[in-house]
Every structure is written in C-alpha cells, then in structure tokens.
PDB file of N, CA and C in Angstrom:
ATOM      1  N   MET T   1      22.832   7.087 -26.383  1.00  0.00           N
ATOM      2  CA  MET T   1      21.232   6.423 -26.516  1.00  0.00           C
ATOM      3  C   MET T   1      21.239   4.949 -27.316  1.00  0.00           C
ATOM      4  N   GLU T   2      20.422   3.774 -26.585  1.00  0.00           N
ATOM      5  CA  GLU T   2      20.485   2.583 -26.905  1.00  0.00           C
ATOM      6  C   GLU T   2      19.035   2.075 -26.735  1.00  0.00           C
ATOM      7  N   LEU T   3      17.962   2.186 -27.906  1.00  0.00           N
ATOM      8  CA  LEU T   3      16.634   1.507 -27.450  1.00  0.00           C
ATOM      9  C   LEU T   3      16.987  -0.071 -27.140  1.00  0.00           C
ATOM     10  N   LEU T   4      16.236  -0.149 -25.898  1.00  0.00           N
ATOM     11  CA  LEU T   4      15.998  -1.473 -25.469  1.00  0.00           C
ATOM     12  C   LEU T   4      14.778  -2.105 -25.602  1.00  0.00           C
ATOM     13  N   LYS T   5      13.849  -1.716 -25.775  1.00  0.00           N
ATOM     14  CA  LYS T   5      12.636  -2.451 -26.211  1.00  0.00           C
ATOM     15  C   LYS T   5      11.971  -1.762 -27.028  1.00  0.00           C
ATOM     16  N   THR T   6      10.655  -2.209 -27.443  1.00  0.00           N
ATOM     17  CA  THR T   6       9.633  -1.725 -27.894  1.00  0.00           C
ATOM     18  C   THR T   6       9.155  -2.527 -27.577  1.00  0.00           C
ATOM     19  N   ILE T   7       7.171  -1.753 -26.810  1.00  0.00           N
ATOM     20  CA  ILE T   7       6.459  -2.905 -26.360  1.00  0.00           C
ATOM     21  C   ILE T   7       5.635  -2.544 -27.339  1.00  0.00           C
ATOM     22  N   ASP T   8       4.963  -4.032 -28.244  1.00  0.00           N
ATOM     23  CA  ASP T   8       3.858  -3.771 -29.119  1.00  0.00           C
ATOM     24  C   ASP T   8       2.327  -3.669 -29.053  1.00  0.00           C
ATOM     25  N   PRO T   9       1.393  -2.778 -29.117  1.00  0.00           N
ATOM     26  CA  PRO T   9       0.280  -2.872 -28.376  1.00  0.00           C
ATOM     27  C   PRO T   9      -0.580  -3.951 -28.595  1.00  0.00           C
ATOM     28  N   GLU T  10      -0.062  -5.166 -29.628  1.00  0.00           N
ATOM     29  CA  GLU T  10      -1.059  -6.434 -30.179  1.00  0.00           C
ATOM     30  C   GLU T  10      -0.667  -7.344 -29.430  1.00  0.00           C
ATOM     31  N   HIS T  11       0.567  -7.283 -28.481  1.00  0.00           N
ATOM     32  CA  HIS T  11       0.754  -8.239 -27.678  1.00  0.00           C
ATOM     33  C   HIS T  11       1.155  -8.031 -25.724  1.00  0.00           C
ATOM     34  N   ILE T  12       0.513  -7.217 -25.322  1.00  0.00           N
ATOM     35  CA  ILE T  12      -0.091  -6.676 -24.205  1.00  0.00           C
ATOM     36  C   ILE T  12      -1.280  -6.953 -23.827  1.00  0.00           C
ATOM     37  N   GLY T  13      -1.786  -7.156 -22.439  1.00  0.00           N
ATOM     38  CA  GLY T  13      -2.946  -7.607 -22.369  1.00  0.00           C
ATOM     39  C   GLY T  13      -3.616  -6.389 -21.613  1.00  0.00           C
ATOM     40  N   LYS T  14      -4.743  -5.402 -22.331  1.00  0.00           N
ATOM     41  CA  LYS T  14      -5.148  -4.258 -22.280  1.00  0.00           C
ATOM     42  C   LYS T  14      -6.790  -4.690 -21.920  1.00  0.00           C
ATOM     43  N   ALA T  15      -7.227  -5.582 -21.693  1.00  0.00           N
ATOM     44  CA  ALA T  15      -8.348  -6.179 -21.798  1.00  0.00           C
ATOM     45  C   ALA T  15      -9.037  -5.709 -20.264  1.00  0.00           C
ATOM     46  N   GLY T  16      -9.866  -5.176 -19.844  1.00  0.00           N
ATOM     47  CA  GLY T  16     -10.574  -3.862 -18.773  1.00  0.00           C
ATOM     48  C   GLY T  16      -9.167  -3.291 -18.092  1.00  0.00           C
ATOM     49  N   LEU T  17      -8.688  -2.892 -18.247  1.00  0.00           N
ATOM     50  CA  LEU T  17      -7.669  -2.189 -17.829  1.00  0.00           C
ATOM     51  C   LEU T  17      -7.908  -0.379 -17.699  1.00  0.00           C
ATOM     52  N   GLY T  18      -8.490  -0.300 -18.852  1.00  0.00           N
ATOM     53  CA  GLY T  18      -9.071   0.793 -19.129  1.00  0.00           C
ATOM     54  C   GLY T  18      -7.538   1.732 -19.684  1.00  0.00           C
ATOM     55  N   TRP T  19      -7.293   1.405 -20.343  1.00  0.00           N
ATOM     56  CA  TRP T  19      -5.936   1.970 -20.614  1.00  0.00           C
ATOM     57  C   TRP T  19      -6.318   2.571 -22.256  1.00  0.00           C
ATOM     58  N   GLN T  20      -5.239   3.558 -22.444  1.00  0.00           N
ATOM     59  CA  GLN T  20      -5.597   3.989 -23.590  1.00  0.00           C
ATOM     60  C   GLN T  20      -3.975   3.875 -24.384  1.00  0.00           C
ATOM     61  N   GLU T  21      -4.090   3.825 -25.556  1.00  0.00           N
ATOM     62  CA  GLU T  21      -2.974   3.684 -26.446  1.00  0.00           C
ATOM     63  C   GLU T  21      -2.186   4.800 -26.959  1.00  0.00           C
ATOM     64  N   ARG T  22      -1.020   5.298 -26.734  1.00  0.00           N
ATOM     65  CA  ARG T  22      -0.232   6.568 -27.097  1.00  0.00           C
ATOM     66  C   ARG T  22       1.012   6.006 -27.188  1.00  0.00           C
ATOM     67  N   ALA T  23       1.802   6.892 -28.422  1.00  0.00           N
ATOM     68  CA  ALA T  23       3.624   6.572 -28.339  1.00  0.00           C
ATOM     69  C   ALA T  23       4.084   7.398 -27.004  1.00  0.00           C
ATOM     70  N   ALA T  24       4.958   6.445 -26.418  1.00  0.00           N
ATOM     71  CA  ALA T  24       5.916   7.206 -24.955  1.00  0.00           C
ATOM     72  C   ALA T  24       7.102   6.740 -25.119  1.00  0.00           C
ATOM     73  N   ALA T  25       8.260   7.164 -24.628  1.00  0.00           N
ATOM     74  CA  ALA T  25       9.389   7.138 -24.403  1.00  0.00           C
ATOM     75  C   ALA T  25       9.847   6.885 -23.083  1.00  0.00           C
ATOM     76  N   ARG T  26      10.856   5.844 -22.215  1.00  0.00           N
ATOM     77  CA  ARG T  26      11.591   6.210 -21.047  1.00  0.00           C
ATOM     78  C   ARG T  26      12.534   5.778 -21.084  1.00  0.00           C
ATOM     79  N   ALA T  27      13.393   6.352 -20.074  1.00  0.00           N
ATOM     80  CA  ALA T  27      14.662   6.083 -19.913  1.00  0.00           C
ATOM     81  C   ALA T  27      15.338   5.259 -18.890  1.00  0.00           C
ATOM     82  N   VAL T  28      16.513   4.966 -18.809  1.00  0.00           N
ATOM     83  CA  VAL T  28      17.282   3.975 -17.901  1.00  0.00           C
ATOM     84  C   VAL T  28      18.517   5.391 -17.898  1.00  0.00           C
ATOM     85  N   VAL T  29      18.462   6.430 -16.707  1.00  0.00           N
ATOM     86  CA  VAL T  29      19.439   7.235 -16.807  1.00  0.00           C
ATOM     87  C   VAL T  29      20.146   7.211 -15.447  1.00  0.00           C
ATOM     88  N   ARG T  30      21.707   7.080 -15.856  1.00  0.00           N
ATOM     89  CA  ARG T  30      22.661   6.699 -14.455  1.00  0.00           C
ATOM     90  C   ARG T  30      23.270   7.980 -14.393  1.00  0.00           C
ATOM     91  N   ASP T  31      23.286   8.263 -13.239  1.00  0.00           N
ATOM     92  CA  ASP T  31      24.857   9.340 -12.882  1.00  0.00           C
ATOM     93  C   ASP T  31      25.989   8.969 -13.421  1.00  0.00           C
ATOM     94  N   VAL T  32      27.298   9.753 -12.825  1.00  0.00           N
ATOM     95  CA  VAL T  32      28.340   9.063 -12.689  1.00  0.00           C
ATOM     96  C   VAL T  32      29.016   8.234 -11.719  1.00  0.00           C
ATOM     97  N   GLY T  33      28.006   7.728 -11.418  1.00  0.00           N
ATOM     98  CA  GLY T  33      28.156   6.569  -9.704  1.00  0.00           C
ATOM     99  C   GLY T  33      27.597   5.594 -10.009  1.00  0.00           C
ATOM    100  N   GLY T  34      26.474   5.493 -10.936  1.00  0.00           N
ATOM    101  CA  GLY T  34      26.035   4.757 -11.466  1.00  0.00           C
ATOM    102  C   GLY T  34      24.262   4.590 -10.973  1.00  0.00           C
ATOM    103  N   ALA T  35      24.071   5.714  -9.912  1.00  0.00           N
ATOM    104  CA  ALA T  35      22.923   5.718  -9.269  1.00  0.00           C
ATOM    105  C   ALA T  35      22.156   5.894 -10.781  1.00  0.00           C
ATOM    106  N   ILE T  36      20.688   4.962 -10.537  1.00  0.00           N
ATOM    107  CA  ILE T  36      19.125   5.131 -11.857  1.00  0.00           C
ATOM    108  C   ILE T  36      18.717   6.396 -11.097  1.00  0.00           C
ATOM    109  N   GLY T  37      18.216   7.108 -12.536  1.00  0.00           N
ATOM    110  CA  GLY T  37      17.048   8.071 -11.402  1.00  0.00           C
ATOM    111  C   GLY T  37      15.770   7.877 -11.799  1.00  0.00           C
ATOM    112  N   LEU T  38      14.843   7.695 -10.949  1.00  0.00           N
ATOM    113  CA  LEU T  38      13.914   7.040 -10.666  1.00  0.00           C
ATOM    114  C   LEU T  38      12.739   8.297 -10.447  1.00  0.00           C
ATOM    115  N   LEU T  39      11.241   8.218 -10.644  1.00  0.00           N
ATOM    116  CA  LEU T  39      10.636   9.399 -10.064  1.00  0.00           C
ATOM    117  C   LEU T  39       9.403   8.567  -9.395  1.00  0.00           C
ATOM    118  N   HIS T  40       9.036   9.233  -8.155  1.00  0.00           N
ATOM    119  CA  HIS T  40       8.309   8.865  -7.371  1.00  0.00           C
ATOM    120  C   HIS T  40       6.513   9.183  -7.504  1.00  0.00           C
ATOM    121  N   VAL T  41       5.992   8.570  -7.725  1.00  0.00           N
ATOM    122  CA  VAL T  41       4.664   8.820  -8.001  1.00  0.00           C
ATOM    123  C   VAL T  41       3.818   8.880  -6.845  1.00  0.00           C
ATOM    124  N   THR T  42       3.842  10.044  -6.149  1.00  0.00           N
ATOM    125  CA  THR T  42       3.684   9.819  -4.731  1.00  0.00           C
ATOM    126  C   THR T  42       1.862   9.598  -4.257  1.00  0.00           C
ATOM    127  N   ASN T  43       1.440   9.869  -5.412  1.00  0.00           N
ATOM    128  CA  ASN T  43      -0.364   9.796  -5.151  1.00  0.00           C
ATOM    129  C   ASN T  43      -0.614   8.258  -5.022  1.00  0.00           C
ATOM    130  N   ALA T  44       0.162   7.108  -5.893  1.00  0.00           N
ATOM    131  CA  ALA T  44       0.072   6.162  -6.297  1.00  0.00           C
ATOM    132  C   ALA T  44       0.931   4.959  -5.422  1.00  0.00           C
ATOM    133  N   GLY T  45       1.730   5.682  -5.208  1.00  0.00           N
ATOM    134  CA  GLY T  45       2.912   4.938  -4.197  1.00  0.00           C
ATOM    135  C   GLY T  45       3.525   3.871  -4.832  1.00  0.00           C
ATOM    136  N   TYR T  46       4.397   4.462  -6.198  1.00  0.00           N
ATOM    137  CA  TYR T  46       5.279   3.822  -6.679  1.00  0.00           C
ATOM    138  C   TYR T  46       5.958   4.195  -7.577  1.00  0.00           C
ATOM    139  N   TYR T  47       7.261   3.717  -8.387  1.00  0.00           N
ATOM    140  CA  TYR T  47       8.494   4.220  -9.005  1.00  0.00           C
ATOM    141  C   TYR T  47       8.575   4.406 -10.233  1.00  0.00           C
ATOM    142  N   LYS T  48       8.967   5.164 -11.440  1.00  0.00           N
ATOM    143  CA  LYS T  48       8.828   5.061 -12.559  1.00  0.00           C
ATOM    144  C   LYS T  48      10.027   5.271 -13.112  1.00  0.00           C
ATOM    145  N   LEU T  49      10.459   4.702 -13.863  1.00  0.00           N
ATOM    146  CA  LEU T  49      11.703   5.635 -14.835  1.00  0.00           C
ATOM    147  C   LEU T  49      11.303   6.375 -15.670  1.00  0.00           C
ATOM    148  N   PRO T  50      11.987   8.172 -16.023  1.00  0.00           N
ATOM    149  CA  PRO T  50      11.879   9.194 -16.969  1.00  0.00           C
ATOM    150  C   PRO T  50      11.370   8.695 -18.130  1.00  0.00           C
ATOM    151  N   GLY T  51      10.514   9.557 -18.602  1.00  0.00           N
ATOM    152  CA  GLY T  51       9.803   9.965 -19.803  1.00  0.00           C
ATOM    153  C   GLY T  51       8.780  10.219 -19.955  1.00  0.00           C
ATOM    154  N   GLY T  52       7.950   9.988 -20.899  1.00  0.00           N
ATOM    155  CA  GLY T  52       6.360  10.137 -21.075  1.00  0.00           C
ATOM    156  C   GLY T  52       5.943  10.188 -22.579  1.00  0.00           C
ATOM    157  N   GLY T  53       4.921  10.772 -22.869  1.00  0.00           N
ATOM    158  CA  GLY T  53       4.216  11.065 -24.275  1.00  0.00           C
ATOM    159  C   GLY T  53       4.991  11.432 -25.123  1.00  0.00           C
ATOM    160  N   VAL T  54       5.044  11.171 -26.383  1.00  0.00           N
ATOM    161  CA  VAL T  54       5.089  12.052 -27.613  1.00  0.00           C
ATOM    162  C   VAL T  54       4.210  12.683 -28.128  1.00  0.00           C
ATOM    163  N   GLU T  55       4.873  14.314 -28.374  1.00  0.00           N
ATOM    164  CA  GLU T  55       4.020  15.016 -28.545  1.00  0.00           C
ATOM    165  C   GLU T  55       3.883  14.854 -30.184  1.00  0.00           C
ATOM    166  N   SER T  56       2.717  15.696 -30.975  1.00  0.00           N
ATOM    167  CA  SER T  56       2.710  15.870 -32.122  1.00  0.00           C
ATOM    168  C   SER T  56       4.257  16.637 -32.796  1.00  0.00           C
ATOM    169  N   GLY T  57       4.284  16.063 -33.879  1.00  0.00           N
ATOM    170  CA  GLY T  57       5.811  16.392 -34.246  1.00  0.00           C
ATOM    171  C   GLY T  57       6.824  16.062 -33.641  1.00  0.00           C
ATOM    172  N   GLU T  58       7.044  15.148 -32.437  1.00  0.00           N
ATOM    173  CA  GLU T  58       8.276  14.643 -32.513  1.00  0.00           C
ATOM    174  C   GLU T  58       8.631  13.547 -32.404  1.00  0.00           C
ATOM    175  N   ASP T  59       9.765  12.781 -32.569  1.00  0.00           N
ATOM    176  CA  ASP T  59      10.173  11.599 -32.893  1.00  0.00           C
ATOM    177  C   ASP T  59      10.394  10.962 -31.407  1.00  0.00           C
ATOM    178  N   LEU T  60      10.491   9.651 -31.178  1.00  0.00           N
ATOM    179  CA  LEU T  60      10.872   9.057 -30.094  1.00  0.00           C
ATOM    180  C   LEU T  60      12.121   9.783 -29.233  1.00  0.00           C
ATOM    181  N   ARG T  61      13.340  10.122 -30.053  1.00  0.00           N
ATOM    182  CA  ARG T  61      14.415  10.837 -28.855  1.00  0.00           C
ATOM    183  C   ARG T  61      14.078  11.954 -28.665  1.00  0.00           C
ATOM    184  N   GLU T  62      13.699  13.084 -29.101  1.00  0.00           N
ATOM    185  CA  GLU T  62      13.016  14.087 -29.075  1.00  0.00           C
ATOM    186  C   GLU T  62      12.535  14.118 -27.864  1.00  0.00           C
ATOM    187  N   ALA T  63      11.378  13.202 -27.649  1.00  0.00           N
ATOM    188  CA  ALA T  63      10.409  13.062 -26.829  1.00  0.00           C
ATOM    189  C   ALA T  63      11.068  12.806 -25.331  1.00  0.00           C
ATOM    190  N   LEU T  64      12.079  11.947 -25.710  1.00  0.00           N
ATOM    191  CA  LEU T  64      12.721  11.004 -24.838  1.00  0.00           C
ATOM    192  C   LEU T  64      13.706  12.252 -23.894  1.00  0.00           C
ATOM    193  N   VAL T  65      14.361  13.200 -24.809  1.00  0.00           N
ATOM    194  CA  VAL T  65      15.195  14.171 -24.013  1.00  0.00           C
ATOM    195  C   VAL T  65      13.990  15.201 -23.627  1.00  0.00           C
ATOM    196  N   ARG T  66      13.183  15.321 -24.171  1.00  0.00           N
ATOM    197  CA  ARG T  66      12.566  16.791 -23.521  1.00  0.00           C
ATOM    198  C   ARG T  66      11.613  15.973 -21.949  1.00  0.00           C
ATOM    199  N   GLU T  67      11.471  14.983 -22.040  1.00  0.00           N
ATOM    200  CA  GLU T  67      10.923  14.335 -20.536  1.00  0.00           C
ATOM    201  C   GLU T  67      12.123  14.506 -19.542  1.00  0.00           C
ATOM    202  N   CYS T  68      13.292  14.147 -20.230  1.00  0.00           N
ATOM    203  CA  CYS T  68      14.327  13.945 -19.069  1.00  0.00           C
ATOM    204  C   CYS T  68      14.716  15.250 -18.602  1.00  0.00           C
ATOM    205  N   LYS T  69      14.763  16.268 -19.581  1.00  0.00           N
ATOM    206  CA  LYS T  69      15.211  17.970 -19.321  1.00  0.00           C
ATOM    207  C   LYS T  69      13.959  18.377 -18.150  1.00  0.00           C
ATOM    208  N   GLU T  70      12.612  17.946 -18.689  1.00  0.00           N
ATOM    209  CA  GLU T  70      11.638  18.346 -17.552  1.00  0.00           C
ATOM    210  C   GLU T  70      11.692  17.716 -16.345  1.00  0.00           C
ATOM    211  N   GLU T  71      12.118  16.489 -16.342  1.00  0.00           N
ATOM    212  CA  GLU T  71      11.987  15.769 -15.016  1.00  0.00           C
ATOM    213  C   GLU T  71      12.788  15.293 -14.150  1.00  0.00           C
ATOM    214  N   LEU T  72      14.133  15.260 -14.631  1.00  0.00           N
ATOM    215  CA  LEU T  72      15.396  15.018 -14.028  1.00  0.00           C
ATOM    216  C   LEU T  72      16.640  16.030 -14.302  1.00  0.00           C
ATOM    217  N   GLY T  73      15.750  17.522 -14.889  1.00  0.00           N
ATOM    218  CA  GLY T  73      16.882  18.343 -15.302  1.00  0.00           C
ATOM    219  C   GLY T  73      18.224  18.029 -15.896  1.00  0.00           C
ATOM    220  N   VAL T  74      18.334  16.911 -16.938  1.00  0.00           N
ATOM    221  CA  VAL T  74      19.055  16.336 -17.706  1.00  0.00           C
ATOM    222  C   VAL T  74      19.216  16.312 -19.195  1.00  0.00           C
ATOM    223  N   SER T  75      20.038  16.536 -19.851  1.00  0.00           N
ATOM    224  CA  SER T  75      19.870  16.461 -21.187  1.00  0.00           C
ATOM    225  C   SER T  75      20.059  15.038 -21.711  1.00  0.00           C
ATOM    226  N   GLY T  76      20.214  14.865 -23.106  1.00  0.00           N
ATOM    227  CA  GLY T  76      20.564  13.610 -24.061  1.00  0.00           C
ATOM    228  C   GLY T  76      21.510  13.222 -23.802  1.00  0.00           C
ATOM    229  N   GLN T  77      22.680  14.135 -23.502  1.00  0.00           N
ATOM    230  CA  GLN T  77      23.772  13.937 -23.704  1.00  0.00           C
ATOM    231  C   GLN T  77      24.826  12.500 -23.053  1.00  0.00           C
ATOM    232  N   ARG T  78      25.509  12.043 -23.901  1.00  0.00           N
ATOM    233  CA  ARG T  78      26.406  10.746 -23.251  1.00  0.00           C
ATOM    234  C   ARG T  78      27.671  11.476 -22.441  1.00  0.00           C
ATOM    235  N   ALA T  79      27.862  10.941 -21.363  1.00  0.00           N
ATOM    236  CA  ALA T  79      29.160  11.278 -20.393  1.00  0.00           C
ATOM    237  C   ALA T  79      30.243  10.587 -21.669  1.00  0.00           C
ATOM    238  N   GLY T  80      31.275  11.267 -21.777  1.00  0.00           N
ATOM    239  CA  GLY T  80      32.324  11.081 -22.205  1.00  0.00           C
ATOM    240  C   GLY T  80      32.781   9.477 -22.473  1.00  0.00           C
TER     241      GLY T  80
END
C-alpha cells in the first residue's frame, strides 16, 4: 500500500460548498487483470474510489482496509 496524496484542507476551496472537514481515506484497488474497482453513487450519478471516513481510534490504513472490505469485499493484502 502506498500513500499517493494527502489533501490539505487549507488548500482546497470550501467556500459556499457546505462541506464539513473530516479525515478519510480512499484507495485505487486493481484486480489481477488491472481493472480498477469503483463505486457507483446511483442517486447522484457518479463513480468514486472505495474508502470513507476514519472512525474514532482508527488510523488511515485501518480505516481504508475496513472500508475496502465493506465496499468491495477485499482485504488490504497485496498480491504476490
């Protein structure tokens, strides 16, 4: 697992968007054929990477593994 990007809340435009700040983790998950796992947000009509918010007592990796298990049914293990 490799950290690709940390989004610093001081450098994103939040004005007027109604966003709330929270720690979260998302993953680019590929299968053995190279296909990338995406989630379809049906009611809003877009796709997103698997992941989500960090719960109390979790670090980013723990949250990411939990979310990927929940959303894709996969663990945080890297294939050989």
